Tab-separated table of C-alpha atoms in Angstrom:
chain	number	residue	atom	x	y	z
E	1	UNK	CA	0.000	0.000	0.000
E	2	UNK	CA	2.423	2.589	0.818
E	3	UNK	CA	4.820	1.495	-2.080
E	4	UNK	CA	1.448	2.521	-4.176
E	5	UNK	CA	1.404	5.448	-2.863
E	6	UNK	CA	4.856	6.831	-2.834
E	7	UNK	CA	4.958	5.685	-6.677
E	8	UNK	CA	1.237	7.795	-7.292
E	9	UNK	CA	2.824	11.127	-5.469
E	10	UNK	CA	5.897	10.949	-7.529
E	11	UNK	CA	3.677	10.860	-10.283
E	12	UNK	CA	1.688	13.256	-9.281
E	13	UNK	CA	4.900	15.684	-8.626
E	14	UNK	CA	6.694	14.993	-12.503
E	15	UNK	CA	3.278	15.988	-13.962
E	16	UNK	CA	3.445	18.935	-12.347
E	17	UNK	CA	6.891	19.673	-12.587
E	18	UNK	CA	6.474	18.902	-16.690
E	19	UNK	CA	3.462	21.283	-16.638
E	20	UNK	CA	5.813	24.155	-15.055
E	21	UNK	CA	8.290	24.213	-17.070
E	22	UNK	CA	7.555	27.159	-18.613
E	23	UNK	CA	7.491	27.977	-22.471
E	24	UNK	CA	9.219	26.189	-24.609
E	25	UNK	CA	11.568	27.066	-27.841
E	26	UNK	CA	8.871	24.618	-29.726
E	27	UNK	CA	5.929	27.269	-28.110
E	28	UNK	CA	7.827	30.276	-29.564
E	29	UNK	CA	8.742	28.854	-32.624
E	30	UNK	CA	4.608	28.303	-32.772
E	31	UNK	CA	3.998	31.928	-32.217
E	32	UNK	CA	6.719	32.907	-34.915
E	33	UNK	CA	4.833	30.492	-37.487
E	34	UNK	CA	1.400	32.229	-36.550
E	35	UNK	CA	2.861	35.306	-37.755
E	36	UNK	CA	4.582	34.734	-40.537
E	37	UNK	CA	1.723	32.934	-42.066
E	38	UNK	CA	-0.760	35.672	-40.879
E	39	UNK	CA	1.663	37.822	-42.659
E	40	UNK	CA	2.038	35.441	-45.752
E	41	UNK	CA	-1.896	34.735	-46.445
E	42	UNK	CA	-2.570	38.970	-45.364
E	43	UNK	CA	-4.730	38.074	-42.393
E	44	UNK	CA	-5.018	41.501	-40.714
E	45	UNK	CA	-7.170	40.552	-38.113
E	46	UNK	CA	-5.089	37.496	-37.170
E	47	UNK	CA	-2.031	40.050	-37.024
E	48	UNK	CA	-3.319	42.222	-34.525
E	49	UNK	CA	-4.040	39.371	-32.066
E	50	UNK	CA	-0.613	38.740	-32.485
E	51	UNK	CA	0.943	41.745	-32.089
E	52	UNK	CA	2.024	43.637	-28.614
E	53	UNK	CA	0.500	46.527	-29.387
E	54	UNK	CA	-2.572	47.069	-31.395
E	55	UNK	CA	-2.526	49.004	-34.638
E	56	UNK	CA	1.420	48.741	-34.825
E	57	UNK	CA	1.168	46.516	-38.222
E	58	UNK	CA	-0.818	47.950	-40.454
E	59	UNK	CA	0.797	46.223	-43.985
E	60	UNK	CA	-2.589	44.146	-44.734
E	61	UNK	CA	-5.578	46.961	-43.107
E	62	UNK	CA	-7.961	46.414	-46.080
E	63	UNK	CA	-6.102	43.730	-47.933
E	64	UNK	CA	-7.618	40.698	-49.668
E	65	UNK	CA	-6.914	37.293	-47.396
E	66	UNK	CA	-5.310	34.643	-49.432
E	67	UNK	CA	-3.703	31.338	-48.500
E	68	UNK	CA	0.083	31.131	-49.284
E	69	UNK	CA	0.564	27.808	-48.062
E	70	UNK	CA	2.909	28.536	-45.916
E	71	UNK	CA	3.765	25.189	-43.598
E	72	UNK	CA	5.475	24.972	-40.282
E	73	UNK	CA	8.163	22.808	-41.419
E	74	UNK	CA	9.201	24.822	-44.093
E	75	UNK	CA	10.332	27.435	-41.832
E	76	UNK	CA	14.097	27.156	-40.161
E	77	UNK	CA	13.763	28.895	-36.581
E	78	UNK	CA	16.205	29.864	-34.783
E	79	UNK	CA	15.423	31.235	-30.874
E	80	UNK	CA	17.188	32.954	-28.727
E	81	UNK	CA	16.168	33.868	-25.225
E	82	UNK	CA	17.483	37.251	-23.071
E	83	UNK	CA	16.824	36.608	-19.385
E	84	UNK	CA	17.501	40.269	-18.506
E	85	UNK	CA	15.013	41.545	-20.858
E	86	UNK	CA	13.139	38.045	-21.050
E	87	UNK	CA	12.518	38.799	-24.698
E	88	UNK	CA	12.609	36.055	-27.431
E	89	UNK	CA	14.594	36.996	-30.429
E	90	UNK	CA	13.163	34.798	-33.180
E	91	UNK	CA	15.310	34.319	-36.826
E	92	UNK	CA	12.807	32.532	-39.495
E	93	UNK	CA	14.740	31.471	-42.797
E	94	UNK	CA	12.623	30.033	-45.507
E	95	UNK	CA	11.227	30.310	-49.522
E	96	UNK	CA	8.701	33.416	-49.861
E	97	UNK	CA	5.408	31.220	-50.768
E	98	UNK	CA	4.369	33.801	-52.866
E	99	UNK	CA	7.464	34.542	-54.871
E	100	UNK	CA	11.120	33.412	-55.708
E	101	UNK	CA	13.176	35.090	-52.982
E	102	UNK	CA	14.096	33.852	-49.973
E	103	UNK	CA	12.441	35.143	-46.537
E	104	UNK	CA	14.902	36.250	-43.307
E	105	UNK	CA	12.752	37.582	-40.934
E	106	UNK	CA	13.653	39.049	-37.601
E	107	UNK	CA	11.297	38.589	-34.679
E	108	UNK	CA	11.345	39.954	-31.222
E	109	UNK	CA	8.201	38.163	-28.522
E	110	UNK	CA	7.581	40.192	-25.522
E	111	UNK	CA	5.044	38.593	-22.697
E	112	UNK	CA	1.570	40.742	-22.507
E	113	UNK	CA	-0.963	39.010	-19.516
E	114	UNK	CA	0.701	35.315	-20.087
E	115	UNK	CA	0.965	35.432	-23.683
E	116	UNK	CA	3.723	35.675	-26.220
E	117	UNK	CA	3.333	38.918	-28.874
E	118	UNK	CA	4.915	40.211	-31.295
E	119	UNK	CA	6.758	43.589	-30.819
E	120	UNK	CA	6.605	45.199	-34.458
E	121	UNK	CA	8.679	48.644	-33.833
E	122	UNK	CA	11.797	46.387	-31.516
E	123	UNK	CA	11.762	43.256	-34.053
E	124	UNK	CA	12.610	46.539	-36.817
E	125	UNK	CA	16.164	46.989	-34.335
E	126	UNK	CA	17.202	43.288	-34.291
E	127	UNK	CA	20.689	42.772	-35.586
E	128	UNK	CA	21.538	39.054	-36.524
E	129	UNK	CA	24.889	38.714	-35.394
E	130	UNK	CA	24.810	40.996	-32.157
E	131	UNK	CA	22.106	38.768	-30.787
E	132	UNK	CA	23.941	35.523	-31.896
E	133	UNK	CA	27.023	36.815	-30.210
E	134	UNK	CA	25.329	38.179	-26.994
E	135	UNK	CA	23.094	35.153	-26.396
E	136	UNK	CA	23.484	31.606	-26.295
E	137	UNK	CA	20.919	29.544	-28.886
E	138	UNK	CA	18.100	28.035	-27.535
E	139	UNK	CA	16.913	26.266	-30.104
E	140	UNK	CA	17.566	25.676	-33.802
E	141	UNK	CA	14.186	23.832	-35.338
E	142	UNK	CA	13.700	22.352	-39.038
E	143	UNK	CA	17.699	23.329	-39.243
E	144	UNK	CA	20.106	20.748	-40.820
């Protein structure tokens, strides 16, 4: 009986501990994809749930949705996390769905009430190299 129990509270305690973990690369990454495709397919309305503050994209007011086709695992992410700031810096690499170039967005994902946005004006400022050389990679996903 007590053997029972001691193995049901440890349990108990690693589901808990895996449910506190926090966010995960694999959670940002998600956010990152939301936006670029919102970007991609001109979703304006799906933009401004996305972004930190309201009204600070503006690309797609008034433009006609489409669907670019844009996939997850098309997209190579790279995330990198500053404690201090506890910003997310986001680099997306992939094929422009709706043309020939290739896409290298910069994305910066500040917390607003529990949830990860996009921060339009600071993700403008982002400098490749002085965030790879100031922070350590926490994840590199869809990257070979």
């Amino acid at each position: 009986m007590k053997k029972t129990l001691v193995i049901s509270l440890l349990a108990l305690v690693a589901l808990l501990t895996g449910c506190n973990q926090g966010t995960s690369s694999e959670d940002i990454s998600k956010v990152a994809y939301d936006w670029e495709k919102a970007k991609f397919n001109n979703e304006y309305d799906k933009q401004q749930e996305l972004v930190f503050k309201k009204g600070s994209y503006e690309v797609d007011k008034g433009a006609k949705k489409i669907n670019s086709g844009l996939k997850y695992k098309d997209i190579r992410f790279e995330v990198y996390y500053d404690k201090e700031s506890e910003y997310y810096y986001v680099f997306t690499d992939f094929k422009n769905p709706n043309g020939d170039n290739t896409v290298k967005d910069n994305i910066l994902l500040r917390q607003k009430s529990d949830v990860w946005k996009v921060d339009t004006s600071k993700s403008l400022d982002i400098n490749r190299e002085d965030i790879k050389d100031k922070f350590d990679r926490q994840a590199c996903i869809h990257c070979e």
